Every structure is written in structure tokens, then in C-alpha cells.
CSV table of C-alpha atoms in Angstrom, one decimal:
chain,number,residue,atom,x,y,z
A,1,MET,CA,-11.1,-19.9,7.8
A,2,LYS,CA,-11.8,-18.0,11.6
A,3,ARG,CA,-7.9,-18.4,12.0
A,4,THR,CA,-6.8,-17.3,9.4
A,5,ALA,CA,-8.6,-14.7,10.3
A,6,LEU,CA,-7.3,-14.0,13.8
A,7,PHE,CA,-3.6,-14.4,12.7
A,8,VAL,CA,-4.3,-11.6,9.9
A,9,ILE,CA,-5.3,-9.6,13.0
A,10,GLY,CA,-2.6,-10.3,14.9
A,11,VAL,CA,-0.3,-9.6,11.6
A,12,ALA,CA,-2.3,-6.4,11.8
A,13,LEU,CA,-1.8,-4.9,14.5
A,14,LEU,CA,2.1,-5.5,14.8
A,15,SER,CA,2.5,-4.1,11.8
A,16,ALA,CA,0.0,-0.6,12.8
A,17,GLN,CA,2.6,-0.5,15.5
A,18,ALA,CA,5.5,-1.2,13.8
A,19,LEU,CA,5.1,1.1,11.1
A,20,SER,CA,4.1,4.1,13.3
A,21,ALA,CA,5.6,6.2,10.6
A,22,HIS,CA,2.6,6.3,8.7
A,23,HIS,CA,2.4,9.4,7.7
A,24,SER,CA,-2.0,9.5,6.6
A,25,PHE,CA,-1.5,8.1,10.0
A,26,ALA,CA,0.5,10.3,12.2
A,27,ALA,CA,-2.0,13.2,10.2
A,28,GLU,CA,-5.3,12.4,11.1
A,29,PHE,CA,-4.1,10.6,14.4
A,30,ASP,CA,-2.5,10.6,18.3
A,31,ARG,CA,-0.9,8.4,19.0
A,32,ASN,CA,-0.3,9.3,22.5
A,33,SER,CA,-4.2,10.1,23.2
A,34,PRO,CA,-5.2,6.3,23.2
A,35,VAL,CA,-8.9,6.0,23.4
A,36,THR,CA,-11.5,3.6,24.4
A,37,LEU,CA,-15.2,3.3,23.4
A,38,THR,CA,-18.1,0.7,24.2
A,39,GLY,CA,-21.2,1.4,22.5
A,40,SER,CA,-23.9,0.4,20.1
A,41,VAL,CA,-23.2,0.6,16.4
A,42,THR,CA,-25.0,3.0,14.4
A,43,ARG,CA,-23.8,2.7,10.7
A,44,VAL,CA,-20.7,0.9,9.0
A,45,ASP,CA,-19.8,2.3,6.3
A,46,TRP,CA,-17.5,0.4,3.8
A,47,GLY,CA,-15.5,1.7,1.6
A,48,ASN,CA,-12.2,3.0,0.2
A,49,PRO,CA,-9.6,4.1,1.5
A,50,HIS,CA,-10.6,2.3,5.4
A,51,ILE,CA,-14.6,1.3,6.4
A,52,TRP,CA,-16.4,3.6,8.9
A,53,VAL,CA,-17.4,2.0,11.8
A,54,PHE,CA,-20.2,4.9,13.5
A,55,LEU,CA,-21.6,4.0,17.5
A,56,ASP,CA,-23.1,5.4,20.0
A,57,VAL,CA,-21.1,6.2,23.0
A,58,LYS,CA,-22.4,7.0,26.4
A,59,ASP,CA,-19.9,8.7,28.9
A,60,ASP,CA,-20.4,8.9,32.4
A,61,THR,CA,-22.7,11.2,32.3
A,62,GLY,CA,-25.3,9.7,30.4
A,63,LYS,CA,-24.8,12.0,27.2
A,64,VAL,CA,-24.5,10.3,24.0
A,65,SER,CA,-22.4,10.9,21.1
A,66,ASN,CA,-21.4,9.1,18.4
A,67,TRP,CA,-18.2,7.7,17.4
A,68,GLY,CA,-16.6,7.1,14.1
A,69,VAL,CA,-14.3,4.8,14.2
A,70,GLU,CA,-11.9,4.0,11.6
A,71,GLY,CA,-11.2,0.6,9.9
A,72,GLY,CA,-8.9,-1.4,7.1
A,73,ALA,CA,-9.2,-1.2,3.2
A,74,PRO,CA,-12.7,-3.3,2.9
A,75,ASN,CA,-10.8,-5.6,0.1
A,76,ALA,CA,-8.0,-6.4,2.9
A,77,LEU,CA,-10.7,-7.1,4.9
A,78,PHE,CA,-12.8,-9.0,2.0
A,79,ARG,CA,-9.6,-11.1,1.9
A,80,ASN,CA,-9.2,-11.8,5.1
A,81,GLY,CA,-12.8,-13.4,5.8
A,82,TRP,CA,-15.2,-10.6,6.7
A,83,ARG,CA,-17.9,-9.2,5.4
A,84,LYS,CA,-20.2,-6.6,4.6
A,85,ASP,CA,-22.5,-7.2,7.6
A,86,SER,CA,-19.9,-9.0,10.0
A,87,LEU,CA,-20.7,-6.2,11.9
A,88,LYS,CA,-24.3,-5.3,12.4
A,89,VAL,CA,-26.9,-2.2,13.5
A,90,GLY,CA,-26.9,-2.4,16.8
A,91,ASP,CA,-24.0,-4.7,17.6
A,92,THR,CA,-22.1,-3.6,20.8
A,93,VAL,CA,-18.5,-3.4,20.3
A,94,THR,CA,-15.3,-2.4,21.8
A,95,VAL,CA,-13.2,0.0,20.0
A,96,GLU,CA,-9.7,0.2,20.8
A,97,GLY,CA,-7.8,3.1,19.5
A,98,PHE,CA,-6.6,6.5,18.9
A,99,LYS,CA,-8.0,9.7,18.9
A,100,SER,CA,-8.6,12.3,15.5
A,101,LYS,CA,-6.1,15.0,16.3
A,102,ASP,CA,-9.1,17.0,15.2
A,103,GLY,CA,-10.8,17.1,18.4
A,104,LEU,CA,-14.0,15.4,16.1
A,105,PRO,CA,-15.5,12.3,17.8
A,106,ARG,CA,-13.6,10.0,15.7
A,107,ALA,CA,-10.8,7.9,16.1
A,108,ASN,CA,-9.2,5.0,14.5
A,109,ALA,CA,-9.4,1.5,15.3
A,110,ASN,CA,-7.3,-1.0,16.5
A,111,ARG,CA,-9.0,-3.4,17.9
A,112,VAL,CA,-12.7,-4.0,17.4
A,113,THR,CA,-14.2,-6.6,20.3
A,114,LEU,CA,-17.6,-7.3,20.6
A,115,PRO,CA,-18.9,-8.5,23.7
A,116,ASP,CA,-18.6,-12.3,23.1
A,117,GLY,CA,-14.5,-11.4,23.0
A,118,ARG,CA,-14.8,-12.0,18.9
A,119,ARG,CA,-12.5,-9.6,17.5
A,120,VAL,CA,-14.2,-7.3,14.4
A,121,PHE,CA,-12.0,-5.9,11.0
A,122,ALA,CA,-9.3,-4.2,12.5
A,123,GLY,CA,-5.7,-3.5,10.5
A,124,SER,CA,-6.2,0.2,10.5
A,125,SER,CA,-3.5,2.3,8.9
A,126,SER,CA,-1.0,-0.6,8.8
A,127,GLY,CA,-0.1,0.2,5.4
A,128,ASP,CA,-1.0,2.7,2.3
A,129,ARG,CA,-3.7,3.9,1.7
B,1,MET,CA,-7.1,-18.9,19.6
B,2,LYS,CA,-4.8,-16.5,21.7
B,3,GLY,CA,-2.6,-18.5,21.2
B,4,PHE,CA,-2.7,-18.8,17.5
B,5,VAL,CA,-2.5,-15.0,17.3
B,6,VAL,CA,0.8,-14.9,19.5
B,7,VAL,CA,2.1,-17.5,17.0
B,8,GLY,CA,1.2,-15.4,13.9
B,9,THR,CA,2.9,-12.7,15.5
B,10,VAL,CA,5.8,-14.4,16.6
B,11,CYS,CA,5.6,-15.5,12.7
B,12,LEU,CA,5.8,-11.8,11.1
B,13,LEU,CA,8.4,-11.3,13.2
B,14,ALA,CA,10.1,-14.0,12.0
B,15,LEU,CA,9.5,-12.8,8.8
B,16,GLY,CA,10.8,-9.5,9.3
B,17,LEU,CA,7.1,-7.6,8.1
B,18,LEU,CA,6.3,-9.3,4.6
B,19,SER,CA,3.9,-8.8,2.8
B,20,ALA,CA,1.0,-8.9,5.2
B,21,ARG,CA,-1.6,-9.4,2.4
B,22,ALA,CA,-3.5,-13.0,3.4
B,23,THR,CA,-4.0,-14.8,0.0
B,24,SER,CA,-5.7,-18.1,1.1
B,25,GLN,CA,-9.4,-17.8,1.5
B,26,ALA,CA,-11.0,-15.0,-1.6
B,27,PRO,CA,-14.1,-16.9,-2.8
B,28,GLY,CA,-12.5,-18.8,-6.1
B,29,ALA,CA,-8.9,-19.3,-5.0
B,30,SER,CA,-7.7,-23.0,-6.4
B,31,GLY,CA,-5.3,-24.7,-4.4
B,32,ALA,CA,-5.0,-26.6,-7.7
B,33,ALA,CA,-4.1,-23.2,-9.3
B,34,SER,CA,-1.2,-22.8,-7.1
B,35,ALA,CA,0.4,-26.2,-7.9
B,36,LYS,CA,3.7,-27.0,-9.9
B,37,THR,CA,4.9,-23.6,-9.7
B,38,ASN,CA,8.5,-24.5,-10.1
B,39,ARG,CA,7.5,-25.5,-13.8
B,40,PRO,CA,9.8,-23.2,-16.9
B,41,ALA,CA,8.3,-19.8,-16.9
B,42,PRO,CA,5.3,-19.3,-19.7
B,43,ARG,CA,7.0,-17.6,-23.0
B,44,LEU,CA,4.7,-15.8,-25.2
B,45,ALA,CA,3.9,-16.1,-28.9
B,46,ASN,CA,7.8,-14.0,-28.9
B,47,GLY,CA,9.6,-17.1,-27.3
B,48,LYS,CA,10.0,-14.3,-24.3
B,49,PRO,CA,9.1,-15.5,-20.5
B,50,SER,CA,6.1,-14.3,-19.9
B,51,MET,CA,5.7,-11.8,-17.0
B,52,ALA,CA,1.5,-12.4,-17.0
B,53,GLY,CA,0.3,-12.9,-13.3
B,54,VAL,CA,-1.6,-11.9,-9.7
B,55,TRP,CA,1.7,-11.3,-7.5
B,56,ASP,CA,2.1,-10.8,-3.9
B,57,ASN,CA,4.2,-8.4,-4.3
B,58,THR,CA,6.4,-7.1,-1.4
B,59,ARG,CA,5.4,-4.8,1.2
B,60,ARG,CA,7.8,-2.9,2.0
B,61,ALA,CA,7.1,0.8,3.4
B,62,ASP,CA,10.2,2.0,3.8
B,63,VAL,CA,13.5,0.9,0.9
B,64,THR,CA,15.6,0.7,4.2
B,65,ASN,CA,13.8,-1.8,6.8
B,66,PRO,CA,16.9,-4.1,7.0
B,67,ALA,CA,14.1,-6.7,8.3
B,68,ILE,CA,12.9,-7.2,4.4
B,69,PRO,CA,15.7,-8.7,2.6
B,70,GLY,CA,16.9,-7.0,-0.6
B,71,PHE,CA,16.5,-3.1,1.4
B,72,VAL,CA,18.8,-0.2,0.9
B,73,LYS,CA,21.5,-0.5,3.6
B,74,GLU,CA,21.6,3.6,2.9
B,75,LEU,CA,20.2,5.7,0.8
B,76,PRO,CA,22.9,8.7,-0.6
B,77,TYR,CA,21.4,11.4,0.2
B,78,THR,CA,22.5,15.2,-2.0
B,79,ALA,CA,21.8,17.7,0.2
B,80,TRP,CA,18.9,18.8,-1.3
B,81,GLY,CA,17.7,15.0,-0.7
B,82,LYS,CA,18.7,14.7,2.8
B,83,ALA,CA,16.4,18.1,3.3
B,84,LYS,CA,13.6,17.3,1.5
B,85,TRP,CA,14.2,13.3,3.4
B,86,GLU,CA,14.1,15.9,7.1
B,87,SER,CA,11.8,18.0,6.1
B,88,TYR,CA,9.1,15.6,4.7
B,89,ASP,CA,7.0,15.6,8.1
B,90,SER,CA,6.2,19.2,8.2
B,91,PHE,CA,6.4,19.4,4.9
B,92,MET,CA,2.8,17.1,5.1
B,93,GLN,CA,1.3,19.5,7.6
B,94,THR,CA,1.6,22.9,5.1
B,95,ASN,CA,1.0,20.5,1.5
B,96,GLY,CA,-1.6,17.4,2.5
B,97,ASP,CA,-0.3,13.8,1.5
B,98,TYR,CA,-1.0,13.2,-1.9
B,99,VAL,CA,-2.1,10.0,-1.0
B,100,GLY,CA,-4.4,11.0,1.4
B,101,ASN,CA,-6.1,13.0,-1.6
B,102,CYS,CA,-6.3,9.7,-4.0
B,103,LEU,CA,-3.3,11.0,-6.1
B,104,PRO,CA,-1.6,8.4,-7.5
B,105,PHE,CA,0.8,6.9,-5.6
B,106,GLY,CA,3.6,6.4,-8.2
B,107,MET,CA,6.1,3.1,-9.9
B,108,SER,CA,7.4,2.4,-6.5
B,109,ARG,CA,4.7,2.6,-3.8
B,110,SER,CA,2.0,1.1,-5.4
B,111,ILE,CA,4.7,-1.8,-6.3
B,112,TYR,CA,5.8,-2.2,-2.4
B,113,GLY,CA,2.3,-1.0,-1.2
B,114,PRO,CA,-0.5,-3.6,0.2
B,115,HIS,CA,-2.6,-4.4,-2.5
B,116,PRO,CA,-2.3,-6.8,-5.0
B,117,LEU,CA,-0.4,-6.4,-8.9
B,118,GLN,CA,-1.3,-8.1,-11.9
B,119,ILE,CA,0.6,-8.0,-14.8
B,120,ILE,CA,-1.2,-8.4,-18.5
B,121,HIS,CA,1.7,-9.2,-21.1
B,122,ASP,CA,2.0,-9.6,-24.6
B,123,ASN,CA,4.7,-9.9,-27.5
B,124,ASP,CA,4.2,-5.6,-27.6
B,125,HIS,CA,3.4,-4.5,-24.2
B,126,LEU,CA,3.3,-5.1,-20.6
B,127,VAL,CA,0.6,-3.5,-18.6
B,128,MET,CA,0.3,-3.2,-15.3
B,129,LEU,CA,-2.8,-3.2,-12.9
B,130,PHE,CA,-2.6,-2.3,-9.5
B,131,GLU,CA,-5.6,-2.5,-6.9
B,132,GLN,CA,-4.3,0.3,-5.5
B,133,ASN,CA,-6.2,2.7,-6.6
B,134,SER,CA,-7.5,0.5,-9.4
B,135,MET,CA,-4.8,2.5,-11.4
B,136,PHE,CA,-3.1,0.9,-14.9
B,137,HIS,CA,1.0,1.2,-16.1
B,138,ILE,CA,1.6,0.4,-19.7
B,139,VAL,CA,4.7,-0.4,-21.1
B,140,PRO,CA,5.4,-0.7,-24.3
B,141,THR,CA,8.2,-3.3,-25.3
B,142,ASP,CA,7.9,-2.8,-29.0
B,143,GLY,CA,11.2,-0.5,-29.7
B,144,ARG,CA,9.0,2.5,-29.5
B,145,PRO,CA,11.0,5.4,-28.2
B,146,PHE,CA,9.6,7.6,-25.1
B,147,THR,CA,7.2,10.5,-26.1
B,148,LYS,CA,8.2,13.9,-27.2
B,149,ASP,CA,7.7,16.2,-25.2
B,150,LEU,CA,4.8,14.6,-22.8
B,151,PRO,CA,4.1,16.9,-19.8
B,152,PRO,CA,5.3,14.8,-16.5
B,153,SER,CA,3.1,12.9,-14.8
B,154,TRP,CA,2.8,11.2,-11.4
B,155,PHE,CA,3.6,7.5,-12.7
B,156,GLY,CA,5.7,9.1,-15.5
B,157,GLU,CA,6.0,7.2,-18.8
B,158,SER,CA,8.1,3.7,-19.7
B,159,VAL,CA,9.2,1.7,-22.7
B,160,GLY,CA,10.1,-1.6,-22.3
B,161,ARG,CA,12.7,-3.8,-23.3
B,162,TRP,CA,14.5,-7.7,-23.6
B,163,ASP,CA,18.3,-8.2,-22.6
B,164,GLY,CA,18.6,-12.2,-22.8
B,165,ASP,CA,15.4,-13.2,-20.9
B,166,THR,CA,15.2,-10.2,-18.6
B,167,LEU,CA,12.4,-7.8,-19.4
B,168,VAL,CA,13.9,-4.8,-18.0
B,169,VAL,CA,11.6,-1.6,-18.0
B,170,GLU,CA,12.7,2.5,-17.8
B,171,THR,CA,10.2,5.0,-16.3
B,172,VAL,CA,10.7,9.0,-16.9
B,173,ASN,CA,8.7,11.8,-17.0
B,174,LEU,CA,7.8,12.2,-13.7
B,175,ASN,CA,5.8,14.6,-12.0
B,176,GLY,CA,8.7,14.4,-9.0
B,177,TYR,CA,5.4,14.3,-6.4
B,178,THR,CA,5.9,11.2,-5.4
B,179,ARG,CA,8.0,9.7,-2.9
B,180,VAL,CA,9.8,6.4,-2.5
B,181,ASP,CA,7.4,4.5,0.3
B,182,THR,CA,5.4,4.3,3.0
B,183,ILE,CA,7.8,6.3,5.4
B,184,GLY,CA,8.0,9.2,2.5
B,185,HIS,CA,12.1,8.6,1.3
B,186,PRO,CA,12.3,11.8,-0.9
B,187,MET,CA,12.6,12.0,-5.6
B,188,SER,CA,12.4,14.6,-7.7
B,189,ALA,CA,11.1,15.1,-11.3
B,190,ARG,CA,14.6,14.2,-12.4
B,191,ALA,CA,14.3,10.7,-11.2
B,192,ARG,CA,14.9,7.4,-13.4
B,193,ILE,CA,13.5,4.4,-12.4
B,194,THR,CA,14.9,1.2,-13.9
B,195,GLN,CA,13.0,-2.0,-13.5
B,196,THR,CA,14.6,-6.0,-13.9
B,197,PHE,CA,11.7,-8.2,-14.7
B,198,ARG,CA,13.2,-12.4,-14.6
B,199,ARG,CA,10.4,-14.8,-14.6
B,200,VAL,CA,13.2,-17.4,-13.1
B,201,ASP,CA,10.1,-20.1,-12.7
B,202,PHE,CA,6.1,-20.5,-13.8
B,203,GLY,CA,5.9,-19.0,-9.8
B,204,THR,CA,8.9,-16.7,-10.0
B,205,ILE,CA,10.0,-13.3,-11.1
B,206,GLU,CA,12.4,-11.6,-9.1
B,207,HIS,CA,12.3,-7.5,-9.7
B,208,THR,CA,14.7,-5.1,-9.5
B,209,PHE,CA,13.9,-1.0,-8.7
B,210,THR,CA,16.3,1.3,-9.5
B,211,LEU,CA,16.8,5.0,-8.9
B,212,THR,CA,18.9,7.5,-10.7
B,213,ASP,CA,17.8,10.5,-9.6
B,214,PRO,CA,21.3,12.4,-9.8
B,215,LYS,CA,18.8,15.5,-7.8
B,216,THR,CA,18.8,13.4,-4.5
B,217,TYR,CA,21.1,10.4,-4.2
B,218,THR,CA,24.3,11.2,-5.5
B,219,SER,CA,24.6,7.4,-7.2
B,220,PRO,CA,21.7,5.4,-7.7
B,221,TRP,CA,20.3,2.6,-5.7
B,222,THR,CA,19.2,-0.6,-5.9
B,223,VAL,CA,15.8,-2.1,-4.6
B,224,LYS,CA,15.9,-6.7,-4.7
B,225,ASP,CA,12.6,-8.5,-4.5
B,226,THR,CA,11.5,-11.6,-5.4
B,227,TRP,CA,7.4,-12.0,-6.2
B,228,THR,CA,5.8,-15.5,-6.2
B,229,LEU,CA,2.5,-16.0,-7.9
B,230,ASP,CA,-0.8,-15.5,-6.1
B,231,PRO,CA,-3.4,-17.2,-8.4
B,232,GLY,CA,-5.9,-17.5,-5.7
B,233,THR,CA,-6.6,-13.1,-5.6
B,234,LYS,CA,-8.4,-11.8,-8.0
B,235,LEU,CA,-7.9,-8.0,-8.6
B,236,LEU,CA,-10.8,-5.9,-7.2
B,237,GLU,CA,-12.3,-2.3,-7.2
B,238,TYR,CA,-10.6,0.2,-5.0
B,239,ALA,CA,-12.1,3.5,-5.5
B,240,CYS,CA,-10.1,5.8,-3.1
B,241,MET,CA,-12.4,8.8,-2.5
B,242,GLU,CA,-15.5,6.8,-2.0
B,243,ASN,CA,-15.1,7.4,1.8
B,244,ASN,CA,-12.2,9.8,2.2
B,245,ARG,CA,-13.6,11.2,5.0
B,246,ALA,CA,-9.8,12.2,6.9
B,247,LEU,CA,-9.7,14.7,3.3
B,248,PHE,CA,-13.7,15.5,4.0
B,249,GLU,CA,-13.4,16.4,7.7
B,250,GLY,CA,-10.6,18.5,7.1
B,251,ARG,CA,-8.0,16.1,8.9
B,252,ILE,CA,-5.8,15.6,5.7
B,253,LYS,CA,-5.6,18.9,3.7
B,254,PRO,CA,-6.1,19.2,0.1
B,255,PHE,CA,-2.9,18.8,-1.9
B,256,VAL,CA,-0.6,21.5,-3.2
B,257,PRO,CA,3.0,20.5,-5.2
B,258,PRO,CA,5.7,21.6,-3.7
B,259,ASP,CA,7.5,23.6,-6.7
B,260,ASP,CA,11.1,22.9,-6.2
B,261,VAL,CA,11.2,18.8,-7.6
B,262,ASP,CA,12.2,19.7,-11.2
């Protein structure tokens, strides 16, 4: 199961790169604004068309902002072995993704990594919504 | 682990970015159900082949992508069609993205999207169930004509007929708001979609999608696919608007339909 999930994440990441012309992505997020966020999960919204993970992120000055990051489609994630509680409130994660264009603390998550290196979810905007 | 991801990535490249859907780990998946898929196609009560099943349809975000077999080499644009293609990005900025608004994807984007489809089939109907937005589309095959004066719609209206063991589905009365694929190839309200379904064996359908749209293209063009039966996958609910933050937070604008597609 885990090997399949890892394979699928590899697939999803590559798809996201190959489909850079995905229009929903381009309308919302800026591929020229990559961002890496590390913080504590405050909420997981498991719903269509994409899941959203919220996390408290502390900047260099110690100020905490609550970021929302868009993940994959819940049905696809479920089929790939992930569950609604695969990521829990309080988990520390590192998100690599792209900032939204609207200036809000929002990003499209390309990778979500736990402290031990395991990856969770991902697969966002790799195709139609 | 890392090596496996690399291998997976290489495999994907070799496959030319075919469907990214994993199929084998869904609860209820049955290895036995997928066995012996090369036996003859099942038959309806009327003796015609049944297209019923959950199908691992081809993911095709761009019908011209040469990495995916069955692609279209070159789309024969009219001047109007070329202008529509070249202005898609700016159109979405001003008029919004209809799929980002959770509006219907239409036939081709439902067929070629990343989510599965199921076909229910009897003597008089073929019903397509699309997980994408939990949509359905009913194709009567009992010989009835198109409905007179029916207002146009996202999926249009379809009728089906048999040509030997091939089911031919014609679709008209489209509203012209949908795009052919994710990347945004255009079509108009004058489009006619012709699909053929041929179940070559229990586990395989050969499908074609032909677009005849004289407003957008100077000649018809066809995409060809091979679908594989996917008995381990069960369609799930897809309530598109429940968590559509892109629209709620204003990153995608409310959709304003184009006014020049008739």
C-alpha cells in the first residue's frame, strides 16, 4: 500500500509539472512564487474539489500566520490510500508549493512532508478539478 | 522508497502521462473480478454488446499531446476558432473558469478527466455516470429522435444507434460554454459530437470521439482511446462546491458565459 502511494505521489508530482497549463492552477497560483512552509496543522478540510490543510507558520520575527494550502481531490487521495485522519491537528508538516496570486496566506501544495520524511497527500492541481 | 519513486516517475514518462489514477487499493477491490478480461464481451437481452462497467478511461488534458496514443496531430482552426484558442487565458481572467465554478465539465472533459466513469446499459439506454461533479448523462438507444426546441445545455442531448456491434452516439444542442480539454481547446454551440463504443472483449472498449464544429474547425477531427475495465473502482460522491475555496475567496471569478458561441 505504502509503495503504491509513493508511486502515486511521484506520478502526481510529475503530472503537476507537466500540466503547467492547467488553467485553474494558473488562475489561482503563481508558479513563479514557490514557497516552503513549516508549521503545526490546525485544521484539515477534507472536501471537493480539493482538500485544504491549514497550519500555523511562524516567520523570522516570531509572528504566527495561519496558512491554507490546497491539496488533491479527496476521492483520488482515498483511492491512493490516504484517509481523512492521515494528517492530524498538531502534526508538524513542511509544505512545498506555490503562493496564491491574491496575496492571502494561501498556497498550492506540491509536497507535504512529515518530520520523519514521510510524505502526505499532495497531488494537487494535477489535472481537472 | 526514494528509488521506487524514481522508478515510478520513469515508468510514467514511458507511459506518456497516461491516466494518473491508481486503481488497485480501493476497499472492496477484487483481484478475481479483473481476471479473464479477454473473454467475450457480455451481451444485452437484445443480443447487442453491453458497454456496462467502470472504465479506466484515458486521461487526456490536451487532445494534441503526442505522448498519449490516439491524439489529434493538428487542429484545423477556423479564424474564429484560432482566436478563441489564443484568447483563452484572457477570457478566463475576465469571465471566470467554468470548471473552477463547479459548473458541468461537458462530455469530453468528463470523459478525459482524472476521475472514473461508469456505464449502465440496457436495451433502450446507455447511461454514463461521471464521478466528476457526480454528473450523469442518459443516451436513449430506442430510436427516438432529438427533442424538438430543447434549450441548449452543457452536455447537450444525445441519441444512440447501432452500427453492427458498434454503438454510435450523436450529441447536439450544446451551449458552447465547455472546452474540449483541460488546456482549453475551443468548441462552439454549433458542435456535434460523435462517439463510437466497441467492446472488443470483456475487459476492453475501443472509443472514438469526433468533433464536427464548422464554426471552430474547418473539418471534423477524431480522438481514439482504448478503455480498460476497472472492476476494483467504485464511483464516489463528488460535491464540487462543498470546499471550493478558490471561488469562495475570489481567486476564481463567478463565470460569465461567452456571448458569441452560437
